[in-house]
PDB file of C-alpha atoms in Angstrom:
ATOM      1  CA  ASN A 403     -41.655  -1.278  50.200  1.00 54.00           C
ATOM      2  CA  ALA A 404     -43.424   1.074  47.891  1.00 72.00           C
ATOM      3  CA  GLY A 405     -42.880   0.660  44.253  1.00 93.00           C
ATOM      4  CA  VAL A 406     -41.686   3.275  41.727  1.00 97.00           C
ATOM      5  CA  MET A 407     -44.121   6.316  42.115  1.00 97.00           C
ATOM      6  CA  GLN A 408     -44.985   8.500  39.249  1.00 98.00           C
ATOM      7  CA  ASN A 409     -47.060  11.728  39.427  1.00 97.00           C
ATOM      8  CA  PRO A 410     -49.086  12.997  38.079  1.00 97.00           C
ATOM      9  CA  ARG A 411     -50.822   9.912  36.753  1.00 96.00           C
ATOM     10  CA  HIS A 412     -52.570  12.184  34.047  1.00 97.00           C
ATOM     11  CA  LEU A 413     -51.439  15.568  32.717  1.00 98.00           C
ATOM     12  CA  VAL A 414     -53.210  17.652  30.308  1.00 98.00           C
ATOM     13  CA  ARG A 415     -51.282  20.575  28.699  1.00 98.00           C
ATOM     14  CA  ARG A 416     -52.006  23.053  25.996  1.00 97.00           C
ATOM     15  CA  ARG A 417     -49.688  23.479  23.048  1.00 97.00           C
ATOM     16  CA  GLY A 418     -46.691  25.670  24.068  1.00 97.00           C
ATOM     17  CA  GLN A 419     -46.951  25.009  27.901  1.00 98.00           C
ATOM     18  CA  GLU A 420     -44.426  23.039  29.942  1.00 98.00           C
ATOM     19  CA  ALA A 421     -44.853  19.550  31.252  1.00 98.00           C
ATOM     20  CA  ARG A 422     -42.958  18.301  34.386  1.00 98.00           C
ATOM     21  CA  LEU A 423     -43.173  14.611  35.208  1.00 98.00           C
ATOM     22  CA  ARG A 424     -41.968  13.326  38.521  1.00 98.00           C
ATOM     23  CA  CYS A 425     -40.574   9.977  39.325  1.00 98.00           C
ATOM     24  CA  SER A 426     -39.689   8.719  42.869  1.00 97.00           C
ATOM     25  CA  PRO A 427     -37.563   5.554  42.562  1.00 96.00           C
ATOM     26  CA  MET A 428     -37.849   2.702  44.964  1.00 96.00           C
ATOM     27  CA  LYS A 429     -36.129   2.877  48.219  1.00 93.00           C
ATOM     28  CA  GLY A 430     -32.465   2.230  47.914  1.00 91.00           C
ATOM     29  CA  HIS A 431     -32.536   2.703  43.991  1.00 93.00           C
ATOM     30  CA  SER A 432     -29.908   5.235  42.691  1.00 92.00           C
ATOM     31  CA  HIS A 433     -30.454   4.416  38.800  1.00 93.00           C
ATOM     32  CA  VAL A 434     -33.470   5.837  36.939  1.00 95.00           C
ATOM     33  CA  TYR A 435     -34.623   5.302  33.511  1.00 95.00           C
ATOM     34  CA  TRP A 436     -37.288   7.095  31.493  1.00 97.00           C
ATOM     35  CA  TYR A 437     -39.303   5.611  28.525  1.00 97.00           C
ATOM     36  CA  ARG A 438     -41.914   6.799  26.311  1.00 97.00           C
ATOM     37  CA  GLN A 439     -44.782   4.958  24.660  1.00 95.00           C
ATOM     38  CA  LEU A 440     -46.632   6.540  21.933  1.00 91.00           C
ATOM     39  CA  PRO A 441     -50.148   5.460  21.344  1.00 84.00           C
ATOM     40  CA  GLU A 442     -50.191   2.015  19.899  1.00 80.00           C
ATOM     41  CA  GLU A 443     -46.489   1.780  19.803  1.00 84.00           C
ATOM     42  CA  GLY A 444     -43.714   0.083  21.726  1.00 87.00           C
ATOM     43  CA  LEU A 445     -41.681   1.492  24.588  1.00 93.00           C
ATOM     44  CA  LYS A 446     -38.703   3.751  23.584  1.00 94.00           C
ATOM     45  CA  PHE A 447     -35.761   4.507  25.788  1.00 94.00           C
ATOM     46  CA  MET A 448     -35.200   8.087  26.476  1.00 96.00           C
ATOM     47  CA  VAL A 449     -32.517   8.621  29.249  1.00 95.00           C
ATOM     48  CA  TYR A 450     -30.688   6.842  32.022  1.00 93.00           C
ATOM     49  CA  LEU A 451     -29.595   8.737  35.095  1.00 94.00           C
ATOM     50  CA  GLN A 452     -27.731   7.937  38.190  1.00 92.00           C
ATOM     51  CA  LYS A 453     -27.843  10.302  41.118  1.00 86.00           C
ATOM     52  CA  GLU A 454     -27.032  13.831  39.761  1.00 87.00           C
ATOM     53  CA  ASN A 455     -25.524  12.398  36.588  1.00 92.00           C
ATOM     54  CA  ILE A 456     -26.919  11.650  32.988  1.00 93.00           C
ATOM     55  CA  ILE A 457     -25.326   8.449  31.886  1.00 90.00           C
ATOM     56  CA  ASP A 458     -27.116   7.870  28.624  1.00 90.00           C
ATOM     57  CA  GLU A 459     -29.449  10.279  26.823  1.00 93.00           C
ATOM     58  CA  SER A 460     -29.257   8.833  23.479  1.00 91.00           C
ATOM     59  CA  GLY A 461     -33.067   8.538  23.240  1.00 93.00           C
ATOM     60  CA  MET A 462     -33.923  12.062  24.225  1.00 95.00           C
ATOM     61  CA  PRO A 463     -35.049  14.475  21.576  1.00 94.00           C
ATOM     62  CA  LYS A 464     -32.417  17.045  21.058  1.00 90.00           C
ATOM     63  CA  GLU A 465     -34.763  19.936  21.805  1.00 95.00           C
ATOM     64  CA  ARG A 466     -37.300  20.758  24.390  1.00 97.00           C
ATOM     65  CA  PHE A 467     -36.746  17.658  26.513  1.00 98.00           C
ATOM     66  CA  SER A 468     -34.465  17.565  29.632  1.00 97.00           C
ATOM     67  CA  ALA A 469     -34.131  15.135  32.657  1.00 97.00           C
ATOM     68  CA  GLU A 470     -32.532  15.532  36.045  1.00 96.00           C
ATOM     69  CA  PHE A 471     -32.262  13.349  39.116  1.00 96.00           C
ATOM     70  CA  PRO A 472     -30.851  15.555  41.862  1.00 93.00           C
ATOM     71  CA  LYS A 473     -29.216  14.340  45.049  1.00 89.00           C
ATOM     72  CA  GLU A 474     -32.403  14.879  47.083  1.00 89.00           C
ATOM     73  CA  GLY A 475     -35.889  14.563  45.596  1.00 91.00           C
ATOM     74  CA  PRO A 476     -37.426  12.822  42.597  1.00 95.00           C
ATOM     75  CA  SER A 477     -36.291  12.571  39.132  1.00 97.00           C
ATOM     76  CA  ILE A 478     -37.931  15.076  36.743  1.00 98.00           C
ATOM     77  CA  LEU A 479     -38.544  14.784  33.018  1.00 98.00           C
ATOM     78  CA  ARG A 480     -39.265  18.325  31.723  1.00 98.00           C
ATOM     79  CA  ILE A 481     -40.874  18.879  28.374  1.00 98.00           C
ATOM     80  CA  GLN A 482     -40.877  22.643  27.340  1.00 98.00           C
ATOM     81  CA  GLN A 483     -43.335  24.059  24.645  1.00 98.00           C
ATOM     82  CA  VAL A 484     -45.194  20.804  24.327  1.00 98.00           C
ATOM     83  CA  VAL A 485     -46.641  19.887  20.944  1.00 97.00           C
ATOM     84  CA  ARG A 486     -49.427  17.344  20.112  1.00 95.00           C
ATOM     85  CA  GLY A 487     -46.892  14.860  19.092  1.00 94.00           C
ATOM     86  CA  ASP A 488     -45.602  14.739  22.800  1.00 96.00           C
ATOM     87  CA  SER A 489     -48.880  13.112  23.804  1.00 96.00           C
ATOM     88  CA  ALA A 490     -47.801   9.743  25.102  1.00 96.00           C
ATOM     89  CA  ALA A 491     -47.415   7.620  28.271  1.00 97.00           C
ATOM     90  CA  TYR A 492     -44.016   8.279  30.056  1.00 98.00           C
ATOM     91  CA  PHE A 493     -42.674   5.529  32.242  1.00 98.00           C
ATOM     92  CA  CYS A 494     -40.098   5.754  34.829  1.00 97.00           C
ATOM     93  CA  ALA A 495     -38.071   2.656  35.977  1.00 96.00           C
ATOM     94  CA  SER A 496     -35.491   2.376  38.726  1.00 95.00           C
ATOM     95  CA  SER A 497     -32.945  -0.185  39.915  1.00 92.00           C
ATOM     96  CA  PRO A 498     -30.365  -0.487  42.681  1.00 90.00           C
ATOM     97  CA  ARG A 499     -27.400  -1.045  40.382  1.00 84.00           C
ATOM     98  CA  SER A 500     -26.889  -0.739  36.636  1.00 79.00           C
ATOM     99  CA  PHE A 501     -27.428  -4.308  35.797  1.00 81.00           C
ATOM    100  CA  SER A 502     -30.133  -5.274  38.246  1.00 87.00           C
ATOM    101  CA  PRO A 503     -33.733  -5.677  36.952  1.00 91.00           C
ATOM    102  CA  LEU A 504     -35.523  -2.421  36.365  1.00 93.00           C
ATOM    103  CA  HIS A 505     -38.801  -1.808  38.170  1.00 95.00           C
ATOM    104  CA  PHE A 506     -41.314   0.377  36.413  1.00 97.00           C
ATOM    105  CA  GLY A 507     -43.915   2.855  37.692  1.00 97.00           C
ATOM    106  CA  ASN A 508     -47.449   2.953  36.131  1.00 96.00           C
ATOM    107  CA  GLY A 509     -46.596   6.014  34.128  1.00 97.00           C
ATOM    108  CA  THR A 510     -47.711   9.535  33.374  1.00 98.00           C
ATOM    109  CA  ARG A 511     -50.321   9.967  30.587  1.00 97.00           C
ATOM    110  CA  LEU A 512     -49.557  13.228  28.975  1.00 97.00           C
ATOM    111  CA  THR A 513     -52.207  14.720  26.679  1.00 97.00           C
ATOM    112  CA  VAL A 514     -51.467  17.855  24.760  1.00 97.00           C
ATOM    113  CA  THR A 515     -54.555  19.712  23.448  1.00 96.00           C
TER     114      THR A 515
ATOM    115  CA  ASP B 376     -28.260  -5.297  22.031  1.00 61.00           C
ATOM    116  CA  ALA B 377     -29.220  -8.439  20.003  1.00 62.00           C
ATOM    117  CA  LYS B 378     -32.297  -8.480  18.224  1.00 87.00           C
ATOM    118  CA  THR B 379     -35.199 -10.868  19.343  1.00 94.00           C
ATOM    119  CA  THR B 380     -37.977 -12.281  17.461  1.00 96.00           C
ATOM    120  CA  GLN B 381     -41.380 -13.267  18.986  1.00 97.00           C
ATOM    121  CA  PRO B 382     -44.641 -14.402  17.561  1.00 97.00           C
ATOM    122  CA  PRO B 383     -46.993 -11.351  17.402  1.00 96.00           C
ATOM    123  CA  SER B 384     -49.865 -13.048  19.283  1.00 97.00           C
ATOM    124  CA  MET B 385     -50.757 -16.284  21.225  1.00 97.00           C
ATOM    125  CA  ASP B 386     -53.750 -17.736  22.878  1.00 97.00           C
ATOM    126  CA  CYS B 387     -53.881 -20.051  25.893  1.00 96.00           C
ATOM    127  CA  ALA B 388     -56.714 -21.619  27.761  1.00 97.00           C
ATOM    128  CA  GLU B 389     -57.154 -20.694  31.424  1.00 97.00           C
ATOM    129  CA  GLY B 390     -55.567 -23.121  33.740  1.00 97.00           C
ATOM    130  CA  ARG B 391     -53.204 -24.465  31.097  1.00 97.00           C
ATOM    131  CA  ALA B 392     -49.508 -23.702  30.691  1.00 97.00           C
ATOM    132  CA  ALA B 393     -48.551 -20.739  28.415  1.00 98.00           C
ATOM    133  CA  ASN B 394     -45.269 -21.311  26.479  1.00 98.00           C
ATOM    134  CA  LEU B 395     -43.991 -18.077  24.865  1.00 98.00           C
ATOM    135  CA  PRO B 396     -41.050 -18.552  22.385  1.00 98.00           C
ATOM    136  CA  CYS B 397     -38.290 -16.212  21.696  1.00 98.00           C
ATOM    137  CA  ASN B 398     -35.457 -16.368  19.119  1.00 97.00           C
ATOM    138  CA  HIS B 399     -32.293 -14.417  19.766  1.00 95.00           C
ATOM    139  CA  SER B 400     -29.819 -16.048  17.342  1.00 94.00           C
ATOM    140  CA  THR B 401     -27.359 -13.228  17.481  1.00 92.00           C
ATOM    141  CA  ILE B 402     -27.000 -13.214  21.289  1.00 91.00           C
ATOM    142  CA  SER B 403     -23.426 -12.729  22.640  1.00 87.00           C
ATOM    143  CA  GLY B 404     -21.869 -14.386  25.559  1.00 85.00           C
ATOM    144  CA  ASN B 405     -22.194 -11.315  27.858  1.00 83.00           C
ATOM    145  CA  GLU B 406     -25.899 -10.832  27.233  1.00 88.00           C
ATOM    146  CA  TYR B 407     -28.724 -11.867  29.493  1.00 92.00           C
ATOM    147  CA  VAL B 408     -32.243 -12.897  28.367  1.00 95.00           C
ATOM    148  CA  TYR B 409     -34.896 -10.784  30.221  1.00 96.00           C
ATOM    149  CA  TRP B 410     -38.729 -11.230  30.259  1.00 97.00           C
ATOM    150  CA  TYR B 411     -41.070  -8.404  31.038  1.00 97.00           C
ATOM    151  CA  ARG B 412     -44.831  -7.976  30.511  1.00 97.00           C
ATOM    152  CA  GLN B 413     -47.206  -5.208  30.158  1.00 96.00           C
ATOM    153  CA  ILE B 414     -50.791  -5.356  31.176  1.00 95.00           C
ATOM    154  CA  HIS B 415     -53.005  -2.786  29.571  1.00 89.00           C
ATOM    155  CA  SER B 416     -52.467   0.771  30.979  1.00 82.00           C
ATOM    156  CA  GLN B 417     -49.888  -0.316  33.378  1.00 93.00           C
ATOM    157  CA  GLY B 418     -45.973  -0.103  33.459  1.00 95.00           C
ATOM    158  CA  PRO B 419     -43.914  -3.081  32.365  1.00 96.00           C
ATOM    159  CA  GLN B 420     -43.617  -5.717  35.075  1.00 97.00           C
ATOM    160  CA  TYR B 421     -40.296  -7.678  35.514  1.00 96.00           C
ATOM    161  CA  ILE B 422     -40.823 -11.480  35.124  1.00 97.00           C
ATOM    162  CA  ILE B 423     -37.607 -13.216  35.101  1.00 97.00           C
ATOM    163  CA  HIS B 424     -34.061 -13.291  33.551  1.00 95.00           C
ATOM    164  CA  GLY B 425     -31.210 -15.644  32.919  1.00 94.00           C
ATOM    165  CA  LEU B 426     -27.868 -16.131  31.349  1.00 92.00           C
ATOM    166  CA  LYS B 427     -27.512 -19.751  30.290  1.00 91.00           C
ATOM    167  CA  ASN B 428     -29.145 -21.948  32.991  1.00 88.00           C
ATOM    168  CA  ASN B 429     -32.908 -22.520  33.374  1.00 94.00           C
ATOM    169  CA  GLU B 430     -34.500 -20.325  35.906  1.00 96.00           C
ATOM    170  CA  THR B 431     -37.620 -20.486  38.009  1.00 97.00           C
ATOM    171  CA  ASN B 432     -39.447 -18.063  40.259  1.00 96.00           C
ATOM    172  CA  GLU B 433     -42.930 -17.566  41.689  1.00 95.00           C
ATOM    173  CA  MET B 434     -44.116 -16.152  38.389  1.00 95.00           C
ATOM    174  CA  ALA B 435     -42.627 -18.245  35.625  1.00 97.00           C
ATOM    175  CA  SER B 436     -40.030 -20.575  34.311  1.00 98.00           C
ATOM    176  CA  LEU B 437     -37.305 -19.633  31.820  1.00 98.00           C
ATOM    177  CA  ILE B 438     -35.795 -22.352  29.513  1.00 98.00           C
ATOM    178  CA  ILE B 439     -32.762 -21.299  27.538  1.00 97.00           C
ATOM    179  CA  THR B 440     -31.425 -23.665  24.844  1.00 96.00           C
ATOM    180  CA  GLU B 441     -27.906 -25.011  25.152  1.00 95.00           C
ATOM    181  CA  ASP B 442     -26.695 -22.696  22.278  1.00 95.00           C
ATOM    182  CA  ARG B 443     -28.434 -19.819  23.913  1.00 95.00           C
ATOM    183  CA  LYS B 444     -29.999 -18.900  20.456  1.00 95.00           C
ATOM    184  CA  SER B 445     -33.586 -19.184  21.767  1.00 96.00           C
ATOM    185  CA  SER B 446     -35.663 -19.326  25.021  1.00 97.00           C
ATOM    186  CA  THR B 447     -39.159 -20.035  26.246  1.00 98.00           C
ATOM    187  CA  LEU B 448     -41.060 -18.444  29.013  1.00 98.00           C
ATOM    188  CA  ILE B 449     -43.307 -20.762  30.700  1.00 98.00           C
ATOM    189  CA  LEU B 450     -46.421 -19.727  32.836  1.00 97.00           C
ATOM    190  CA  PRO B 451     -47.385 -22.969  34.390  1.00 96.00           C
ATOM    191  CA  HIS B 452     -51.085 -22.247  35.032  1.00 95.00           C
ATOM    192  CA  ALA B 453     -52.251 -19.263  33.094  1.00 97.00           C
ATOM    193  CA  THR B 454     -54.978 -17.191  34.538  1.00 97.00           C
ATOM    194  CA  LEU B 455     -57.176 -14.344  32.845  1.00 97.00           C
ATOM    195  CA  ARG B 456     -54.939 -11.828  34.663  1.00 96.00           C
ATOM    196  CA  ASP B 457     -51.853 -13.135  32.744  1.00 97.00           C
ATOM    197  CA  THR B 458     -53.308 -11.543  29.506  1.00 98.00           C
ATOM    198  CA  ALA B 459     -50.715  -8.963  28.560  1.00 97.00           C
ATOM    199  CA  VAL B 460     -47.981  -8.106  26.058  1.00 96.00           C
ATOM    200  CA  TYR B 461     -44.889 -10.241  26.832  1.00 98.00           C
ATOM    201  CA  TYR B 462     -41.448  -8.749  25.992  1.00 97.00           C
ATOM    202  CA  CYS B 463     -38.366 -10.894  25.437  1.00 97.00           C
ATOM    203  CA  ILE B 464     -35.267  -8.621  25.689  1.00 95.00           C
ATOM    204  CA  VAL B 465     -31.562  -9.252  25.498  1.00 92.00           C
ATOM    205  CA  ARG B 466     -29.484  -7.148  27.669  1.00 88.00           C
ATOM    206  CA  VAL B 467     -25.727  -6.576  27.830  1.00 80.00           C
ATOM    207  CA  VAL B 468     -24.241  -7.570  31.211  1.00 71.00           C
ATOM    208  CA  ASN B 469     -21.454  -5.229  31.088  1.00 66.00           C
ATOM    209  CA  ALA B 470     -20.159  -2.749  28.579  1.00 56.00           C
ATOM    210  CA  GLY B 471     -17.618  -0.027  28.299  1.00 57.00           C
ATOM    211  CA  GLY B 472     -19.826   2.309  26.457  1.00 51.00           C
ATOM    212  CA  THR B 473     -22.878   4.366  27.499  1.00 48.00           C
ATOM    213  CA  SER B 474     -25.513   1.741  26.591  1.00 50.00           C
ATOM    214  CA  TYR B 475     -25.036  -0.474  29.563  1.00 63.00           C
ATOM    215  CA  GLY B 476     -28.187  -1.206  31.728  1.00 69.00           C
ATOM    216  CA  LYS B 477     -30.527  -0.112  29.040  1.00 78.00           C
ATOM    217  CA  LEU B 478     -33.452  -2.334  28.083  1.00 88.00           C
ATOM    218  CA  THR B 479     -34.583  -2.210  24.435  1.00 89.00           C
ATOM    219  CA  PHE B 480     -38.186  -3.276  23.985  1.00 92.00           C
ATOM    220  CA  GLY B 481     -39.498  -4.843  20.733  1.00 91.00           C
ATOM    221  CA  GLN B 482     -43.058  -5.406  19.816  1.00 91.00           C
ATOM    222  CA  GLY B 483     -43.576  -8.427  22.112  1.00 95.00           C
ATOM    223  CA  THR B 484     -46.158 -11.181  22.007  1.00 97.00           C
ATOM    224  CA  ILE B 485     -49.817 -10.446  22.997  1.00 97.00           C
ATOM    225  CA  LEU B 486     -50.956 -13.339  24.940  1.00 98.00           C
ATOM    226  CA  THR B 487     -54.677 -13.699  25.442  1.00 98.00           C
ATOM    227  CA  VAL B 488     -55.785 -16.150  28.158  1.00 97.00           C
ATOM    228  CA  HIS B 489     -59.311 -17.486  27.454  1.00 96.00           C
ATOM    229  CA  PRO B 490     -61.860 -18.853  30.109  1.00 95.00           C
TER     230      PRO B 490
END
C-alpha cells in the first residue's frame, strides 16, 4: 500500500510565477490536509479538505493560495504570483476518516528565486 | 486544542530507553494525546496515540497519567535512526466546529541518540 505521494519533490519558481503542488492520498483516504514548514520553523496547518469540499481553511493566506481535492485525481495546492516568503516545505497528509491518524508525505520543497 | 509543553532537547544512548515527557495540563475529556516525529527532511511520522489508557505498538509505548495532565513516550531501545524531532499533540476527538481533525504542532523535543 503506497504512502502519501507528493510531487514534485523540489520545485523552483521565479517571483511572480505560479506553483502547483500535487498530493495523492493513500488508497481509501478521502481526507487531505496541507501543512507548511518555513525554514527552521514548525509545521503550520493550512487547509483541510474532504473530497470536493474545503472543510477548514483557517490557516490559508487570504490571497494567492488555493486548494482543491476533486472527485477524481490528486489534491492540488496552488500558489499564484509566488514571492520569496513562500519558500518552504509543503506537506500533505491524508486519513480515511476525520479523526483517524494522519499519514504524511515527504513534502514538496518550494524555492522562489 | 490544549497547549502542550515539551523539553526542547534530550539525549539518549543507543540501546537505552528514551523517555520523552509531555505536559498537557489543560487537556479536556474529549482530547486524545498524539505523538509524531519528524526525521530531518522527511514528513512527520505517526507514532502512537491514546485517550486515557496506556498504549503500546511496535514503535513505542505511551504512558498517560491518571489525571491525564501529562504523558511519556517511551522508545524501549533507541537507535541512531530514532534521532528526530518528537511532537506531542493534543487533538480534539469530536467537535461541532470546523477545527475537528486538525493537528496543531508545537516546537517538539529534539531527541539525539548517541552511539
